[in-house]
CSV table of C-alpha atoms in Angstrom, one decimal:
chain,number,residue,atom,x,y,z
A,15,UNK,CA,28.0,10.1,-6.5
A,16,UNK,CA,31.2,11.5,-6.2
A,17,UNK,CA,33.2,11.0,-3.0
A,18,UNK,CA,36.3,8.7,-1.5
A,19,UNK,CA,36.0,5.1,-0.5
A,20,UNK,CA,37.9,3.1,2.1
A,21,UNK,CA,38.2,-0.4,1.8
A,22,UNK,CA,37.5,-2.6,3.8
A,23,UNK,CA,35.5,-1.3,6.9
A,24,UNK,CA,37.4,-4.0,8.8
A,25,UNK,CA,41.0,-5.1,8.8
A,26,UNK,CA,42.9,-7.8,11.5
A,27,UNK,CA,46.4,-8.3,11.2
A,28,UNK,CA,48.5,-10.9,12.9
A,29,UNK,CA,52.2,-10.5,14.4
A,30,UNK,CA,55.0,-10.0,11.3
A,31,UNK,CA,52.0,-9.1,8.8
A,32,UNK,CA,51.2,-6.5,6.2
A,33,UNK,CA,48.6,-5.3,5.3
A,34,UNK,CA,47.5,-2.6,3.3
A,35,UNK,CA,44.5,-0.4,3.4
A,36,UNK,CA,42.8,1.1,-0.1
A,37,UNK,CA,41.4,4.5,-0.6
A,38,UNK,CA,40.0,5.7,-4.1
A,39,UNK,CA,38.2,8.7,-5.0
A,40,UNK,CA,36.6,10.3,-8.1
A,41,UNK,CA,35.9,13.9,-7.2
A,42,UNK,CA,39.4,14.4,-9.2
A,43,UNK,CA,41.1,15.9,-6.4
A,44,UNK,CA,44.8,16.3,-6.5
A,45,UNK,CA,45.8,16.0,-3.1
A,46,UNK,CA,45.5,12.9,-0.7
A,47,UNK,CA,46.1,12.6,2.6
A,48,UNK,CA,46.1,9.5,5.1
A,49,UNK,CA,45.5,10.0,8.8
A,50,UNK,CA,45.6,8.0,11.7
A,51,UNK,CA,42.7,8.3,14.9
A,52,UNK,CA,42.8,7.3,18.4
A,53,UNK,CA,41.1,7.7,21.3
A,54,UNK,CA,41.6,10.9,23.1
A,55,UNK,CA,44.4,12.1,20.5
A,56,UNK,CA,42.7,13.6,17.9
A,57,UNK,CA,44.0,12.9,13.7
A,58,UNK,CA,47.4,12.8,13.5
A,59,UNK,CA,49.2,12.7,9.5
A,60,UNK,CA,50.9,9.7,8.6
A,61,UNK,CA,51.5,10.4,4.9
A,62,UNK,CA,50.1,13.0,1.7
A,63,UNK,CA,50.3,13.3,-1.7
A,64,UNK,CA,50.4,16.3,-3.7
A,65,UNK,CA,50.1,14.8,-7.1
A,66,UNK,CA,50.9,11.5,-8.5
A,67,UNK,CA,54.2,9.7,-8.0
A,68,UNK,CA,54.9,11.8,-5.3
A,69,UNK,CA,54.3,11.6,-1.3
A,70,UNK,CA,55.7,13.2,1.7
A,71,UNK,CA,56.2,12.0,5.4
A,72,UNK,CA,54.0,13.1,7.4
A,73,UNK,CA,54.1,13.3,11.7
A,74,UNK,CA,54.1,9.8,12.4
A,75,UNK,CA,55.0,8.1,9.0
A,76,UNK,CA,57.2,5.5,11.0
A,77,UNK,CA,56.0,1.6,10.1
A,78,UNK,CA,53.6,3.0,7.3
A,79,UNK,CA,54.1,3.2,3.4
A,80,UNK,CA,52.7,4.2,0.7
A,81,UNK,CA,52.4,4.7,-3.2
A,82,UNK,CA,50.5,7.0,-5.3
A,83,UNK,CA,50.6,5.6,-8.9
A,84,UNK,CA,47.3,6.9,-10.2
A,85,UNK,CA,45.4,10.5,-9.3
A,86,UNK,CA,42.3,8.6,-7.7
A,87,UNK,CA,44.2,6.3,-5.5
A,88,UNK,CA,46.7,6.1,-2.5
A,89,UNK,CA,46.7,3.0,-0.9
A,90,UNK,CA,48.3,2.8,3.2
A,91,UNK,CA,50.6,-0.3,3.8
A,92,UNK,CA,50.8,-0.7,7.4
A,93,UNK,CA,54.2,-2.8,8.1
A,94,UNK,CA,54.9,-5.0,10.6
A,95,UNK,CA,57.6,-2.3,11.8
A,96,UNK,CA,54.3,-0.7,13.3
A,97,UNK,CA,54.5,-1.9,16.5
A,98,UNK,CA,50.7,-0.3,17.9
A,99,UNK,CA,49.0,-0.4,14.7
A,100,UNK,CA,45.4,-0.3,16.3
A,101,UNK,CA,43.2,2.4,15.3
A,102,UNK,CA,41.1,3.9,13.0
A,103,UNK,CA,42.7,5.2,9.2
A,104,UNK,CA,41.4,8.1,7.7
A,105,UNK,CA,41.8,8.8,4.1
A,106,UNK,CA,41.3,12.3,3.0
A,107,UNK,CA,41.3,14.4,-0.3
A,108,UNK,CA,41.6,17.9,-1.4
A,109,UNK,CA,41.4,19.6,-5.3
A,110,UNK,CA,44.7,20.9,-4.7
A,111,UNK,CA,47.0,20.8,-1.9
A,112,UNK,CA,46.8,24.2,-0.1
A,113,UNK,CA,45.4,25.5,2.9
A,114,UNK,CA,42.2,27.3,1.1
A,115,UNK,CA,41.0,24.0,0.0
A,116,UNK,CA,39.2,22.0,3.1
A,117,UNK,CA,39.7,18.1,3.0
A,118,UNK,CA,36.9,15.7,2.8
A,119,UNK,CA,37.3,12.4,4.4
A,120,UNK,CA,36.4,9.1,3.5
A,121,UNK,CA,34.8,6.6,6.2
A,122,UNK,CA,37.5,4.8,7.5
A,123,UNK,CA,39.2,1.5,8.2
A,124,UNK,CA,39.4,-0.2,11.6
A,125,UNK,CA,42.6,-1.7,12.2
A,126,UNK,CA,42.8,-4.7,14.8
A,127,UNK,CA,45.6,-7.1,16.0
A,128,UNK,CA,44.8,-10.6,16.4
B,7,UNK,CA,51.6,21.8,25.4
B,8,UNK,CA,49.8,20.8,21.9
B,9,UNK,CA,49.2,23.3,19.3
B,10,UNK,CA,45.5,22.7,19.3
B,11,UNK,CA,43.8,22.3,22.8
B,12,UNK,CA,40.0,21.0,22.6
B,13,UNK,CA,38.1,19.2,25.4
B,14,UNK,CA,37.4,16.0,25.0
B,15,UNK,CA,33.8,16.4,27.1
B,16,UNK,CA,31.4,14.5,27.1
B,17,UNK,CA,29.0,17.2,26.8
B,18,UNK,CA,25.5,16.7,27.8
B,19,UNK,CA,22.7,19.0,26.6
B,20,UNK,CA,19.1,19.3,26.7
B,21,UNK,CA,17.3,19.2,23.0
B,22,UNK,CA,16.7,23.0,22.3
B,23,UNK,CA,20.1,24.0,23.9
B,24,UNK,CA,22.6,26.2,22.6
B,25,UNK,CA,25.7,24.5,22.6
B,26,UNK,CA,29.3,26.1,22.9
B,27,UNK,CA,32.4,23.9,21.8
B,28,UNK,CA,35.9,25.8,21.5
B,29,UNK,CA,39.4,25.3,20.8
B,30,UNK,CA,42.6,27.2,21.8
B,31,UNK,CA,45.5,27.3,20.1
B,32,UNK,CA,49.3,28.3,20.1
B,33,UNK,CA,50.4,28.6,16.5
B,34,UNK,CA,49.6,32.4,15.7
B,35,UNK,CA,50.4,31.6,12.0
B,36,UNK,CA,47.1,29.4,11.5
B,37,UNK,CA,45.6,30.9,9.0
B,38,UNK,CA,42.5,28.6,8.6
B,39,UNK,CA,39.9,27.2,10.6
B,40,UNK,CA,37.7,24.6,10.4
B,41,UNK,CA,34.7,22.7,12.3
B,42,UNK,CA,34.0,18.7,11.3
B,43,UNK,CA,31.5,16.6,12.8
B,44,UNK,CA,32.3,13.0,12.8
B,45,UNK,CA,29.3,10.6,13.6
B,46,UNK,CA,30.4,7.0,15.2
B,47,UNK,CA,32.4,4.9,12.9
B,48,UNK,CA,32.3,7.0,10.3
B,49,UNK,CA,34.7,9.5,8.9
B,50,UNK,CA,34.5,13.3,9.8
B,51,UNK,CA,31.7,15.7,8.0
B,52,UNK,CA,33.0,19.5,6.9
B,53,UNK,CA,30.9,21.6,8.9
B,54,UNK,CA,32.2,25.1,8.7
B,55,UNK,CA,35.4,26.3,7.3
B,56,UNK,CA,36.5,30.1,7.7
B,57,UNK,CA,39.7,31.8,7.1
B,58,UNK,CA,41.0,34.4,9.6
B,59,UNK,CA,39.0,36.3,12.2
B,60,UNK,CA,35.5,36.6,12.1
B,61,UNK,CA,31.8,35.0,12.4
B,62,UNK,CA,30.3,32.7,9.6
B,63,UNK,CA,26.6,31.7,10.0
B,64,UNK,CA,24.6,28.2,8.2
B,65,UNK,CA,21.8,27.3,9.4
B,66,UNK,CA,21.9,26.5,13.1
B,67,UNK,CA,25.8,26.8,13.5
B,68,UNK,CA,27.9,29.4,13.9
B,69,UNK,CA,31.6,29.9,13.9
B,70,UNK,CA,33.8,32.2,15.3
B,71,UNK,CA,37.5,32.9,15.5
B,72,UNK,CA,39.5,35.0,17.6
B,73,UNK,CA,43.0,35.3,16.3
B,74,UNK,CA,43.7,38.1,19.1
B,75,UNK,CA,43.1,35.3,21.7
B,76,UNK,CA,44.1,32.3,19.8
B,77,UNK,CA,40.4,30.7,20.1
B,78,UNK,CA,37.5,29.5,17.9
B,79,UNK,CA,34.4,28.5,18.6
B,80,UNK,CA,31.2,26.6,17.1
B,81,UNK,CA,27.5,27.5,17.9
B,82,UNK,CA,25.0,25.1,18.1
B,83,UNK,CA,21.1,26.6,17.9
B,84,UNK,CA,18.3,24.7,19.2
B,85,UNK,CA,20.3,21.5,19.6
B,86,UNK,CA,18.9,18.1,18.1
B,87,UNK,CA,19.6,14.0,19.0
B,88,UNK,CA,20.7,14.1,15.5
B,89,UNK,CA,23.6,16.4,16.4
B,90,UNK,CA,24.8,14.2,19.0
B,91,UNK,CA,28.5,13.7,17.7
B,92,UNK,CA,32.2,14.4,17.9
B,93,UNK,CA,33.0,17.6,17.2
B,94,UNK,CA,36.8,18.1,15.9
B,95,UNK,CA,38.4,21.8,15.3
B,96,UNK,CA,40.6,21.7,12.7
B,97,UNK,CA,43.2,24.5,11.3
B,98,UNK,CA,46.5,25.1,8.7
B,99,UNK,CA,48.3,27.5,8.0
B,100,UNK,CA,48.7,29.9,4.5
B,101,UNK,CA,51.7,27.1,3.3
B,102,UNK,CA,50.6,25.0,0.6
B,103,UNK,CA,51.1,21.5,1.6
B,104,UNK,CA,47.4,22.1,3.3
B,105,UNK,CA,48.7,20.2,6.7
B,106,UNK,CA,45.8,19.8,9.1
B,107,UNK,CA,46.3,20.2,12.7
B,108,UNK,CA,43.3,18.8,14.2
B,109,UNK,CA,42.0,19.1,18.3
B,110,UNK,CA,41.4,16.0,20.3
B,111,UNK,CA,37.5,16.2,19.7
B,112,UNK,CA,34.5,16.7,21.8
B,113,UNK,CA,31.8,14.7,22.4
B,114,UNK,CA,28.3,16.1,22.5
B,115,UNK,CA,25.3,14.2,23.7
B,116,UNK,CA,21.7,16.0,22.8
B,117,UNK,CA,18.9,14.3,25.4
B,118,UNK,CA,15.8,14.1,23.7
């Protein structure tokens, strides 16, 4: 079945740490997006991809990186600049980027400190 | 003030109920508008999606936007259990870097 995949369900990440969240999908969509979800604040945009080997800052993209070397995957590196990294990562994807193509959303990694 | 105002709720309904859930807005250049439902712990579901003013109709939901008064709003007929979710408005603009701005979410509870 064709869809996104976020891996793993489960992340922890001590003080000074890395770490770095994986999202593939093979629905051949252009356009990936990573989003960030708390409680009581809705999604907010950390970083998106247009097409490969090339990304663009989104609202909060401070303490986060990423790369986008191949079509079906952009992986999130969450740096130990983030200083509140607990939440919930969203990985989305659309066939194109544009605003008549509605994103589809993978299931998420939870993101503790230890 | 955000640009997308949603309530968080909770929302608790009878099964059978018809359920209202809206957003407001600021940004009169959103363009399109969409409904997600995102079940605990798992990501969000594309519900509805529309594009400018107008109803759209599946099934038991119905959408609704009202550019005049910067508000949308989703339909719920004969609520079930199974609909018992958060409910995130969504909407973008005609760019093409298809940026979503999304609400805070509502959370709706269907009593069996």
């Amino acid at each position: 079945d064709g869809g996104i995949t976020q891996s793993p369900k489960y992340l922890f990440r001590k003080e000074g740490q890395n770490v770095t969240l994986s999202c593939e999908q093979n629905l051949n969509h252009d356009a990936m997006y990573w989003y960030r979800q708390d409680p009581g604040q809705g999604l907010r945009l950390i970083y998106y991809s247009q097409i490969v080997n090339d990304f663009q800052k989104g609202d909060i993209a401070e303490g986060y990186s990423v790369s986008r070397e191949k079509k079906e995957s952009f992986p999130l590196t969450v740096t130990s600049a983030q200083k509140n990294p607990t939440a919930f990562y969203l990985c989305a994807s659309t066939r194109q980027a544009g605003s008549d193509q509605p994103q589809h959303f993978g299931d998420g990694t939870r993101l503790s400190i230890l | 003030q955000k640009e997308v105002e949603q309530d968080p709720g909770p929302l608790s309904v009878p099964e059978g109920a018809i359920v209202s859930l809206n957003c407001t807005y600021s940004n009169s250049a959103f363009q399109y508008f969409m409904w997600y439902r995102q079940y605990s712990r798992k990501g969000p579901e594309l519900l509805m999606y529309t594009y400018s003013s107008g109803n759209k109709e599946d099934g038991r939901f119905t959408a609704q936007v009202d550019k005049s008064s910067k508000y949308i709003s989703l339909f719920i007929r004969d609520s079930q259990p199974s609909d018992s979710a958060t409910y995130l408005c969504a909407m973008s603009t005609s760019g093409n870097t298809g940026k979503l701005i999304f609400g805070q979410g509502t959370t709706l509870q269907v009593k069996p």
